[in-house]
């Protein structure tokens, strides 16, 4: 295990905002008003006299869906760690969301099952939050844009300008009129379809390498009425995960969250040709084959019909090791790495990347050179997330397609299978695994030989060996 990677990761997990920010820029610019862009703008507000968010979508704070976020119709939620991380930057946000109808999630009101086996919660009662994405993004936007030095430019970014190897302006179009915004630091938060790589390549700089993992996954989501006092379903979140060998009717993951508006939002996911239903009848039929909680959650009146979404791949862009890249320019969020949402790690990754930026700017950054120190920290976060999500997806797809797998990879997957299997019978292993899944701990902590030996022993005991 690399102690340096683990210790650096844990330092980011526990990082607090600076007590007093040091002003480094007159103007900082964030390209994109997503949650990653908004958290980035909050970090920059400690270091710039003004922060300008360039966002082409209407920046509503009323909780409406945004055209640039097609996945916002599907289930989102704040895992326990991210509620802590977001609270550090936006104190009181969790309470505000609960006052608007979001539901706190803890050991007393969560259901989790793997291949049909329900797991009892173990360890400390960390609180998450069940909330719809439009409301969550709207309230984060309202809080960030209320800061006195943060504003929004309703425009589309079109490119960059440079001076002596450093970005010094953003080109944009607003109402079909071209403009130029002078900027001392720029963050690309334009999402998984970011055009930054093309821009810097056309301008003579190195392009970050794009890595893709084909993950043809299909989502179906619907909303149902939730009685204020449901005697037969007193919980906030239900999660069911299924291995490739399970008999789940093509559903690989199912999640139900009790959200604002006294509603259940239920999302089903399937890989490849498995599509978990495009009609309400099909959707309910699929839920009837899952743990009973899902049939209960979908039994009420439909408040929003089934919405579907297909994700073709997970992808990441590698910014480390570039020999010629502009200074005063970084990327964040899905513009760097876009993961399979089944694992629920996208917003957590964005929050930790914000901590990376804060750590970089509160240090002694060399702003006349490429932000190498930031990219190294960011890679630590992205590697950790990619290991969990892409590793799990690769194993599933290899099994589905009967792919011949190298022996060393088989050994790694066998070890992980031992850990996952032991979560059903050993509470301490379940909690260690949960810490990694929710990004509180680095994945390398699961490679501890002591933990693996304990997992093997627990599985042997469960089988009566």
Tab-separated table of C-alpha atoms in Angstrom:
chain	number	residue	atom	x	y	z
A	1	UNK	CA	0.000	0.000	0.000
A	2	UNK	CA	1.304	3.474	-0.855
A	3	UNK	CA	1.181	5.343	2.444
A	4	UNK	CA	1.839	8.630	0.685
A	5	UNK	CA	-1.192	8.231	-1.579
A	6	UNK	CA	-3.417	7.179	1.307
A	7	UNK	CA	-2.221	9.954	3.620
A	8	UNK	CA	-2.541	12.638	0.945
A	9	UNK	CA	-6.032	11.416	0.133
A	10	UNK	CA	-7.069	11.456	3.785
A	11	UNK	CA	-5.705	14.999	4.117
A	12	UNK	CA	-7.987	16.092	1.266
A	13	UNK	CA	-10.961	14.317	2.835
A	14	UNK	CA	-10.430	16.239	6.069
A	15	UNK	CA	-9.419	19.582	4.549
A	16	UNK	CA	-11.165	22.730	5.784
A	17	UNK	CA	-11.608	26.004	3.846
A	18	UNK	CA	-8.917	28.592	4.567
A	19	UNK	CA	-9.564	30.727	7.629
A	20	UNK	CA	-8.658	33.762	5.562
A	21	UNK	CA	-8.219	33.593	1.803
A	22	UNK	CA	-5.235	35.218	0.112
A	23	UNK	CA	-6.199	37.304	-2.922
A	24	UNK	CA	-4.289	36.041	-5.959
A	25	UNK	CA	-6.419	37.277	-8.860
A	26	UNK	CA	-8.405	40.260	-9.931
A	27	UNK	CA	-10.751	38.087	-12.016
A	28	UNK	CA	-11.206	34.324	-11.979
A	29	UNK	CA	-13.500	32.681	-14.504
A	30	UNK	CA	-15.402	29.383	-14.303
A	31	UNK	CA	-16.689	27.899	-17.544
A	32	UNK	CA	-19.926	26.102	-16.651
A	33	UNK	CA	-22.458	26.476	-13.861
A	34	UNK	CA	-22.837	22.831	-12.862
A	35	UNK	CA	-22.386	21.704	-9.273
A	36	UNK	CA	-18.664	21.231	-9.957
A	37	UNK	CA	-18.479	24.731	-11.444
A	38	UNK	CA	-20.390	26.250	-8.529
A	39	UNK	CA	-18.200	24.591	-5.894
A	40	UNK	CA	-15.149	25.737	-7.833
A	41	UNK	CA	-16.500	29.288	-7.890
A	42	UNK	CA	-16.981	29.101	-4.124
A	43	UNK	CA	-13.311	28.137	-3.687
A	44	UNK	CA	-12.161	30.903	-6.028
A	45	UNK	CA	-14.222	33.477	-4.144
A	46	UNK	CA	-11.591	33.260	-1.377
A	47	UNK	CA	-8.793	34.143	-3.794
A	48	UNK	CA	-10.212	36.534	-6.417
A	49	UNK	CA	-11.674	40.013	-6.258
A	50	UNK	CA	-14.354	38.822	-8.665
A	51	UNK	CA	-15.422	35.420	-9.917
A	52	UNK	CA	-17.423	35.177	-13.148
A	53	UNK	CA	-19.324	31.990	-14.028
A	54	UNK	CA	-19.912	31.690	-17.779
A	55	UNK	CA	-23.075	29.588	-18.214
A	56	UNK	CA	-25.291	29.488	-21.294
A	57	UNK	CA	-28.320	27.883	-19.586
A	58	UNK	CA	-30.786	30.016	-17.692
A	59	UNK	CA	-29.434	30.108	-14.141
A	60	UNK	CA	-32.678	29.533	-12.271
A	61	UNK	CA	-32.608	29.270	-8.492
A	62	UNK	CA	-36.170	27.903	-8.428
A	63	UNK	CA	-35.305	24.216	-8.774
A	64	UNK	CA	-36.174	23.758	-12.445
A	65	UNK	CA	-34.385	21.291	-14.718
A	66	UNK	CA	-31.552	22.725	-16.805
A	67	UNK	CA	-31.101	21.774	-20.495
A	68	UNK	CA	-27.359	21.233	-20.004
A	69	UNK	CA	-27.982	18.525	-17.386
A	70	UNK	CA	-30.051	15.795	-19.100
A	71	UNK	CA	-29.324	13.413	-16.215
A	72	UNK	CA	-30.980	15.694	-13.659
A	73	UNK	CA	-34.284	13.858	-14.148
A	74	UNK	CA	-32.703	10.815	-12.550
A	75	UNK	CA	-31.874	9.952	-8.983
A	76	UNK	CA	-29.273	11.977	-7.112
A	77	UNK	CA	-28.435	12.126	-3.474
A	78	UNK	CA	-25.748	13.309	-1.115
A	79	UNK	CA	-23.711	10.463	0.325
A	80	UNK	CA	-22.759	11.057	3.966
A	81	UNK	CA	-19.244	12.389	3.210
A	82	UNK	CA	-20.414	14.944	0.653
A	83	UNK	CA	-22.870	16.465	3.104
A	84	UNK	CA	-19.842	17.197	5.287
A	85	UNK	CA	-17.739	18.498	2.399
A	86	UNK	CA	-20.444	20.760	1.005
A	87	UNK	CA	-21.265	22.040	4.499
A	88	UNK	CA	-17.648	23.154	4.825
A	89	UNK	CA	-18.033	25.443	1.823
A	90	UNK	CA	-21.717	26.317	2.239
A	91	UNK	CA	-22.630	26.089	5.947
A	92	UNK	CA	-26.314	25.502	6.602
A	93	UNK	CA	-27.128	24.140	3.138
A	94	UNK	CA	-28.185	20.722	4.459
A	95	UNK	CA	-30.659	22.267	6.891
A	96	UNK	CA	-31.986	24.541	4.148
A	97	UNK	CA	-32.588	21.563	1.841
A	98	UNK	CA	-34.362	19.635	4.598
A	99	UNK	CA	-36.595	22.634	5.252
A	100	UNK	CA	-37.526	22.445	1.558
A	101	UNK	CA	-38.468	18.767	1.806
A	102	UNK	CA	-35.246	16.805	1.346
A	103	UNK	CA	-34.901	13.814	3.672
A	104	UNK	CA	-32.010	13.014	6.010
A	105	UNK	CA	-30.664	9.484	5.512
A	106	UNK	CA	-29.027	7.469	8.287
A	107	UNK	CA	-28.770	3.997	9.768
A	108	UNK	CA	-32.309	4.218	11.098
A	109	UNK	CA	-33.999	4.757	7.727
A	110	UNK	CA	-31.896	3.102	5.028
A	111	UNK	CA	-32.243	-0.300	3.344
A	112	UNK	CA	-29.335	-1.897	1.494
A	113	UNK	CA	-29.203	-5.276	-0.227
A	114	UNK	CA	-26.673	-7.141	-2.357
A	115	UNK	CA	-28.022	-9.934	-4.573
A	116	UNK	CA	-31.190	-9.964	-2.507
A	117	UNK	CA	-29.429	-10.235	0.880
A	118	UNK	CA	-30.258	-7.266	3.092
A	119	UNK	CA	-27.363	-5.796	5.084
A	120	UNK	CA	-27.719	-4.289	8.519
A	121	UNK	CA	-25.950	-0.919	8.913
A	122	UNK	CA	-22.648	-1.007	10.758
A	123	UNK	CA	-20.463	1.633	12.354
A	124	UNK	CA	-21.159	5.297	13.036
A	125	UNK	CA	-24.450	6.801	11.905
A	126	UNK	CA	-23.295	9.169	9.182
A	127	UNK	CA	-26.084	11.241	7.694
A	128	UNK	CA	-26.688	11.640	3.987
A	129	UNK	CA	-29.470	13.452	2.168
A	130	UNK	CA	-32.123	12.328	-0.326
A	131	UNK	CA	-32.876	15.265	-2.625
A	132	UNK	CA	-33.765	15.922	-6.271
A	133	UNK	CA	-30.952	17.212	-8.481
A	134	UNK	CA	-32.792	20.362	-9.697
A	135	UNK	CA	-33.464	21.506	-6.125
A	136	UNK	CA	-29.938	20.663	-4.973
A	137	UNK	CA	-28.252	22.525	-7.827
A	138	UNK	CA	-30.624	25.482	-7.494
A	139	UNK	CA	-29.877	25.984	-3.800
A	140	UNK	CA	-26.129	25.626	-4.288
A	141	UNK	CA	-26.347	28.172	-7.101
A	142	UNK	CA	-28.373	30.561	-4.953
A	143	UNK	CA	-25.830	30.356	-2.144
A	144	UNK	CA	-22.775	30.769	-4.367
A	145	UNK	CA	-24.140	33.574	-6.537
A	146	UNK	CA	-25.227	35.450	-3.408
A	147	UNK	CA	-21.562	35.947	-2.542
A	148	UNK	CA	-20.658	39.603	-3.172
A	149	UNK	CA	-17.798	38.826	-5.562
A	150	UNK	CA	-19.499	36.114	-7.652
A	151	UNK	CA	-21.569	36.834	-10.779
A	152	UNK	CA	-22.963	34.923	-13.755
A	153	UNK	CA	-22.401	35.809	-17.411
A	154	UNK	CA	-25.230	34.226	-19.484
A	155	UNK	CA	-23.082	33.279	-22.448
A	156	UNK	CA	-21.383	30.399	-24.217
A	157	UNK	CA	-17.607	30.082	-23.924
A	158	UNK	CA	-15.967	29.823	-27.345
A	159	UNK	CA	-12.235	29.754	-26.657
A	160	UNK	CA	-9.276	31.194	-24.775
A	161	UNK	CA	-6.643	33.836	-25.210
A	162	UNK	CA	-3.097	33.754	-23.870
A	163	UNK	CA	-0.203	35.953	-22.896
A	164	UNK	CA	3.288	34.496	-22.551
A	165	UNK	CA	2.021	30.940	-22.131
A	166	UNK	CA	-0.721	31.747	-19.634
A	167	UNK	CA	-4.459	32.126	-20.145
A	168	UNK	CA	-5.488	35.763	-19.848
A	169	UNK	CA	-8.999	35.881	-21.367
A	170	UNK	CA	-12.078	33.892	-22.352
A	171	UNK	CA	-13.866	34.375	-25.648
A	172	UNK	CA	-17.642	34.065	-25.451
A	173	UNK	CA	-20.891	34.684	-27.318
A	174	UNK	CA	-23.871	36.331	-25.607
A	175	UNK	CA	-27.064	36.880	-27.596
A	176	UNK	CA	-25.100	36.234	-30.825
A	177	UNK	CA	-22.619	38.980	-29.926
A	178	UNK	CA	-18.980	38.004	-29.415
A	179	UNK	CA	-17.128	39.282	-26.383
A	180	UNK	CA	-13.887	38.851	-24.461
A	181	UNK	CA	-13.604	38.521	-20.686
A	182	UNK	CA	-10.207	39.269	-19.190
A	183	UNK	CA	-9.293	36.634	-16.609
A	184	UNK	CA	-6.298	35.843	-14.427
A	185	UNK	CA	-7.319	32.221	-13.809
A	186	UNK	CA	-9.750	29.950	-15.675
A	187	UNK	CA	-11.445	26.698	-14.651
A	188	UNK	CA	-13.067	24.446	-17.243
A	189	UNK	CA	-16.227	22.938	-15.724
A	190	UNK	CA	-17.985	22.334	-19.049
A	191	UNK	CA	-18.798	18.691	-18.298
A	192	UNK	CA	-17.994	15.446	-20.087
A	193	UNK	CA	-18.392	17.092	-23.517
A	194	UNK	CA	-15.915	19.848	-22.658
A	195	UNK	CA	-14.246	21.431	-25.687
A	196	UNK	CA	-11.139	22.537	-23.796
A	197	UNK	CA	-8.922	19.809	-25.244
A	198	UNK	CA	-9.762	20.927	-28.788
A	199	UNK	CA	-9.143	24.565	-27.880
A	200	UNK	CA	-5.685	24.052	-26.400
A	201	UNK	CA	-4.739	21.674	-29.230
A	202	UNK	CA	-5.718	24.220	-31.861
A	203	UNK	CA	-3.723	26.828	-29.964
A	204	UNK	CA	-0.540	24.733	-30.078
A	205	UNK	CA	-0.585	23.199	-26.584
A	206	UNK	CA	-0.588	19.553	-25.509
A	207	UNK	CA	-3.991	17.890	-25.344
A	208	UNK	CA	-4.833	15.762	-22.315
A	209	UNK	CA	-5.174	12.090	-23.229
A	210	UNK	CA	-8.772	10.877	-23.261
A	211	UNK	CA	-9.422	7.445	-21.736
A	212	UNK	CA	-12.749	5.705	-22.250
A	213	UNK	CA	-14.321	2.598	-20.785
A	214	UNK	CA	-17.333	1.364	-22.719
A	215	UNK	CA	-20.130	1.079	-20.165
A	216	UNK	CA	-23.410	0.827	-22.059
A	217	UNK	CA	-25.772	1.459	-19.193
A	218	UNK	CA	-29.448	2.354	-19.352
A	219	UNK	CA	-31.413	4.263	-16.729
A	220	UNK	CA	-35.125	4.502	-16.165
A	221	UNK	CA	-36.530	6.821	-13.509
A	222	UNK	CA	-40.034	7.674	-12.360
A	223	UNK	CA	-41.596	9.650	-9.501
A	224	UNK	CA	-44.469	8.474	-7.301
A	225	UNK	CA	-46.545	9.984	-4.535
A	226	UNK	CA	-45.228	9.249	-1.044
A	227	UNK	CA	-47.689	9.413	1.845
A	228	UNK	CA	-46.564	11.698	4.648
A	229	UNK	CA	-46.797	8.793	7.075
A	230	UNK	CA	-46.255	5.551	5.223
A	231	UNK	CA	-46.832	2.867	7.852
A	232	UNK	CA	-45.500	0.149	5.584
A	233	UNK	CA	-42.416	1.984	4.287
A	234	UNK	CA	-40.736	4.074	6.950
A	235	UNK	CA	-37.407	4.759	5.264
A	236	UNK	CA	-35.626	7.406	3.231
A	237	UNK	CA	-33.409	5.372	0.914
A	238	UNK	CA	-33.408	1.842	-0.481
A	239	UNK	CA	-30.493	0.456	-2.499
A	240	UNK	CA	-30.268	-2.936	-4.195
A	241	UNK	CA	-27.140	-4.000	-6.105
A	242	UNK	CA	-26.972	-7.148	-8.207
A	243	UNK	CA	-23.976	-9.089	-9.519
A	244	UNK	CA	-23.916	-10.344	-13.134
A	245	UNK	CA	-24.850	-13.865	-11.954
A	246	UNK	CA	-27.942	-12.757	-10.057
A	247	UNK	CA	-31.519	-13.292	-11.248
A	248	UNK	CA	-32.763	-9.708	-11.136
A	249	UNK	CA	-34.588	-9.473	-14.443
A	250	UNK	CA	-31.823	-7.414	-16.062
A	251	UNK	CA	-31.630	-4.816	-13.290
A	252	UNK	CA	-28.058	-4.231	-12.097
A	253	UNK	CA	-28.931	-1.548	-9.551
A	254	UNK	CA	-32.096	-0.069	-8.086
A	255	UNK	CA	-32.382	2.947	-5.795
A	256	UNK	CA	-35.385	4.685	-4.249
A	257	UNK	CA	-35.110	8.024	-2.455
A	258	UNK	CA	-37.733	9.908	-0.453
A	259	UNK	CA	-37.357	13.448	-1.802
A	260	UNK	CA	-39.048	16.831	-1.637
A	261	UNK	CA	-42.692	17.164	-2.626
A	262	UNK	CA	-43.607	14.005	-0.672
A	263	UNK	CA	-42.388	11.855	-3.554
A	264	UNK	CA	-40.413	8.708	-4.184
A	265	UNK	CA	-37.875	8.946	-6.979
A	266	UNK	CA	-36.947	5.463	-8.168
A	267	UNK	CA	-34.152	4.696	-10.625
A	268	UNK	CA	-33.419	1.320	-12.233
A	269	UNK	CA	-30.220	0.624	-14.164
A	270	UNK	CA	-29.313	-2.138	-16.588
A	271	UNK	CA	-26.230	-2.905	-18.679
A	272	UNK	CA	-25.982	-3.566	-22.406
A	273	UNK	CA	-29.301	-4.626	-23.902
A	274	UNK	CA	-31.074	-4.609	-20.539
A	275	UNK	CA	-33.487	-1.694	-20.439
A	276	UNK	CA	-35.450	-1.584	-17.165
A	277	UNK	CA	-38.735	-0.345	-18.597
A	278	UNK	CA	-39.906	2.658	-20.569
A	279	UNK	CA	-43.515	2.558	-19.401
A	280	UNK	CA	-44.911	2.744	-15.883
A	281	UNK	CA	-46.336	-0.781	-16.184
A	282	UNK	CA	-42.967	-2.198	-17.256
A	283	UNK	CA	-41.228	-0.183	-14.553
A	284	UNK	CA	-43.511	-1.536	-11.827
A	285	UNK	CA	-43.174	-5.060	-13.190
A	286	UNK	CA	-39.387	-4.797	-12.922
A	287	UNK	CA	-39.668	-3.479	-9.352
A	288	UNK	CA	-41.937	-6.391	-8.412
A	289	UNK	CA	-38.978	-8.768	-8.973
A	290	UNK	CA	-36.767	-6.788	-6.565
A	291	UNK	CA	-36.863	-6.559	-2.755
A	292	UNK	CA	-40.380	-5.675	-1.610
A	293	UNK	CA	-39.482	-2.094	-0.744
A	294	UNK	CA	-39.353	-1.211	-4.459
A	295	UNK	CA	-42.854	-2.477	-5.169
A	296	UNK	CA	-44.051	-0.419	-2.204
A	297	UNK	CA	-42.230	2.723	-3.367
A	298	UNK	CA	-43.769	2.475	-6.854
A	299	UNK	CA	-47.312	1.696	-5.710
A	300	UNK	CA	-48.441	5.317	-5.394
A	301	UNK	CA	-49.788	7.700	-8.002
A	302	UNK	CA	-47.256	8.560	-10.706
A	303	UNK	CA	-46.162	12.210	-10.396
A	304	UNK	CA	-43.735	12.126	-13.310
A	305	UNK	CA	-43.676	9.531	-16.042
A	306	UNK	CA	-40.704	7.302	-16.791
A	307	UNK	CA	-37.636	9.129	-18.088
A	308	UNK	CA	-34.775	7.202	-19.690
A	309	UNK	CA	-31.092	7.958	-20.151
A	310	UNK	CA	-28.258	6.011	-21.771
A	311	UNK	CA	-24.604	6.422	-20.879
A	312	UNK	CA	-22.253	4.946	-23.454
A	313	UNK	CA	-18.991	5.167	-21.524
A	314	UNK	CA	-17.075	6.368	-18.526
A	315	UNK	CA	-14.281	8.742	-19.484
A	316	UNK	CA	-11.386	10.649	-18.009
A	317	UNK	CA	-8.845	13.141	-19.306
A	318	UNK	CA	-5.255	12.890	-18.097
A	319	UNK	CA	-3.748	16.279	-17.266
A	320	UNK	CA	-0.620	14.991	-15.520
A	321	UNK	CA	2.589	14.649	-17.520
A	322	UNK	CA	1.730	17.308	-20.113
A	323	UNK	CA	4.909	19.031	-21.264
A	324	UNK	CA	3.334	22.119	-22.787
A	325	UNK	CA	0.095	23.306	-21.232
A	326	UNK	CA	-1.127	26.839	-20.464
A	327	UNK	CA	-0.576	28.325	-17.030
A	328	UNK	CA	-3.540	29.576	-14.985
A	329	UNK	CA	-5.843	26.939	-16.504
A	330	UNK	CA	-7.350	23.822	-14.890
A	331	UNK	CA	-10.383	21.581	-15.348
A	332	UNK	CA	-12.800	20.172	-12.782
A	333	UNK	CA	-15.724	17.784	-12.381
A	334	UNK	CA	-17.000	15.807	-15.366
A	335	UNK	CA	-14.680	17.786	-17.634
A	336	UNK	CA	-11.904	15.720	-16.038
A	337	UNK	CA	-13.679	12.454	-15.274
A	338	UNK	CA	-17.236	11.268	-15.819
A	339	UNK	CA	-18.087	8.044	-14.005
A	340	UNK	CA	-20.897	5.526	-14.142
A	341	UNK	CA	-23.548	7.230	-11.960
A	342	UNK	CA	-24.608	3.876	-10.455
A	343	UNK	CA	-21.785	4.345	-7.943
A	344	UNK	CA	-23.029	7.785	-6.873
A	345	UNK	CA	-19.545	9.309	-6.822
A	346	UNK	CA	-19.747	12.189	-9.301
A	347	UNK	CA	-20.659	14.947	-6.837
A	348	UNK	CA	-18.303	13.551	-4.206
A	349	UNK	CA	-15.472	13.652	-6.722
A	350	UNK	CA	-16.375	17.246	-7.654
A	351	UNK	CA	-16.350	18.265	-3.983
A	352	UNK	CA	-12.951	16.677	-3.384
A	353	UNK	CA	-11.587	18.328	-6.525
A	354	UNK	CA	-12.711	21.650	-5.045
A	355	UNK	CA	-10.615	20.788	-1.992
A	356	UNK	CA	-7.700	20.055	-4.347
A	357	UNK	CA	-8.041	23.538	-5.842
A	358	UNK	CA	-8.234	25.127	-2.402
A	359	UNK	CA	-5.111	23.254	-1.285
A	360	UNK	CA	-3.272	24.364	-4.424
A	361	UNK	CA	-4.248	28.025	-4.098
A	362	UNK	CA	-3.598	28.259	-0.356
A	363	UNK	CA	-0.118	26.873	-0.864
A	364	UNK	CA	2.490	28.788	-2.808
A	365	UNK	CA	1.396	28.156	-6.417
A	366	UNK	CA	3.635	29.036	-9.331
A	367	UNK	CA	1.002	30.788	-11.403
A	368	UNK	CA	3.384	31.403	-14.279
A	369	UNK	CA	3.639	27.662	-14.980
A	370	UNK	CA	1.108	24.926	-15.657
A	371	UNK	CA	-0.750	23.899	-12.495
A	372	UNK	CA	1.201	20.658	-12.100
A	373	UNK	CA	0.759	20.475	-8.330
A	374	UNK	CA	-3.008	20.808	-8.697
A	375	UNK	CA	-3.175	18.168	-11.427
A	376	UNK	CA	-1.215	15.735	-9.233
A	377	UNK	CA	-3.657	16.213	-6.334
A	378	UNK	CA	-6.635	15.950	-8.651
A	379	UNK	CA	-5.307	12.734	-10.173
A	380	UNK	CA	-5.199	11.214	-6.687
A	381	UNK	CA	-8.955	11.823	-6.347
A	382	UNK	CA	-9.807	10.712	-9.880
A	383	UNK	CA	-7.668	7.557	-9.615
A	384	UNK	CA	-9.461	6.581	-6.407
A	385	UNK	CA	-12.889	7.059	-7.960
A	386	UNK	CA	-11.936	5.389	-11.233
A	387	UNK	CA	-10.606	2.346	-9.362
A	388	UNK	CA	-13.973	1.772	-7.718
A	389	UNK	CA	-16.338	2.523	-10.577
A	390	UNK	CA	-14.364	1.576	-13.690
A	391	UNK	CA	-12.888	-1.477	-11.969
A	392	UNK	CA	-16.314	-2.794	-11.089
A	393	UNK	CA	-17.666	-2.063	-14.557
A	394	UNK	CA	-14.740	-3.744	-16.309
A	395	UNK	CA	-15.245	-6.927	-14.282
A	396	UNK	CA	-18.969	-6.977	-15.051
A	397	UNK	CA	-18.456	-6.387	-18.775
A	398	UNK	CA	-15.710	-9.027	-19.021
A	399	UNK	CA	-18.052	-11.539	-17.389
A	400	UNK	CA	-20.941	-10.576	-19.684
A	401	UNK	CA	-18.775	-10.859	-22.820
A	402	UNK	CA	-16.765	-13.930	-21.726
A	403	UNK	CA	-13.469	-12.049	-22.121
A	404	UNK	CA	-10.166	-13.762	-21.304
A	405	UNK	CA	-8.674	-11.826	-18.385
A	406	UNK	CA	-4.938	-11.705	-17.450
A	407	UNK	CA	-3.985	-13.738	-14.382
A	408	UNK	CA	-2.868	-10.724	-12.311
A	409	UNK	CA	-6.206	-9.001	-12.933
A	410	UNK	CA	-8.051	-12.185	-12.002
A	411	UNK	CA	-6.141	-12.275	-8.710
A	412	UNK	CA	-7.036	-8.652	-7.969
A	413	UNK	CA	-10.696	-9.312	-8.730
A	414	UNK	CA	-10.667	-12.483	-6.623
A	415	UNK	CA	-9.349	-10.490	-3.670
A	416	UNK	CA	-12.031	-7.844	-4.144
A	417	UNK	CA	-14.705	-10.549	-4.416
A	418	UNK	CA	-13.523	-11.872	-1.048
A	419	UNK	CA	-13.937	-8.429	0.503
A	420	UNK	CA	-17.348	-7.853	-1.094
A	421	UNK	CA	-18.563	-11.290	-0.041
A	422	UNK	CA	-17.423	-10.729	3.529
A	423	UNK	CA	-19.485	-7.547	3.787
A	424	UNK	CA	-22.520	-9.809	4.135
A	425	UNK	CA	-21.216	-11.457	7.296
A	426	UNK	CA	-18.622	-9.167	8.880
A	427	UNK	CA	-19.659	-5.688	10.021
A	428	UNK	CA	-16.131	-4.242	10.209
A	429	UNK	CA	-15.368	-5.301	6.640
A	430	UNK	CA	-18.716	-3.939	5.474
A	431	UNK	CA	-17.860	-0.595	7.016
A	432	UNK	CA	-14.340	-0.544	5.510
A	433	UNK	CA	-15.837	-1.294	2.096
A	434	UNK	CA	-18.497	1.397	2.570
A	435	UNK	CA	-15.813	3.944	3.454
A	436	UNK	CA	-14.132	3.309	0.102
A	437	UNK	CA	-17.385	3.246	-1.883
A	438	UNK	CA	-18.388	6.623	-0.416
A	439	UNK	CA	-14.879	8.056	-1.001
A	440	UNK	CA	-14.017	8.549	2.676
A	441	UNK	CA	-11.024	6.228	2.338
A	442	UNK	CA	-8.610	5.454	-0.485
A	443	UNK	CA	-9.218	2.117	-2.313
A	444	UNK	CA	-5.709	0.955	-1.417
A	445	UNK	CA	-6.901	0.511	2.174
A	446	UNK	CA	-8.846	-2.553	0.973
A	447	UNK	CA	-5.582	-4.135	-0.181
A	448	UNK	CA	-4.397	-4.480	3.423
A	449	UNK	CA	-3.349	-8.163	3.836
A	450	UNK	CA	-4.864	-8.227	7.339
A	451	UNK	CA	-8.235	-7.125	5.960
A	452	UNK	CA	-8.062	-9.671	3.143
A	453	UNK	CA	-7.199	-12.516	5.545
A	454	UNK	CA	-10.139	-11.529	7.727
A	455	UNK	CA	-12.443	-11.472	4.699
A	456	UNK	CA	-11.320	-14.938	3.574
A	457	UNK	CA	-11.818	-16.319	7.092
A	458	UNK	CA	-15.286	-14.745	7.331
A	459	UNK	CA	-16.337	-16.225	4.009
A	460	UNK	CA	-14.987	-19.667	4.949
A	461	UNK	CA	-16.860	-19.552	8.259
A	462	UNK	CA	-20.087	-18.535	6.492
A	463	UNK	CA	-19.751	-21.578	4.215
A	464	UNK	CA	-18.952	-23.844	7.159
A	465	UNK	CA	-15.430	-24.517	5.895
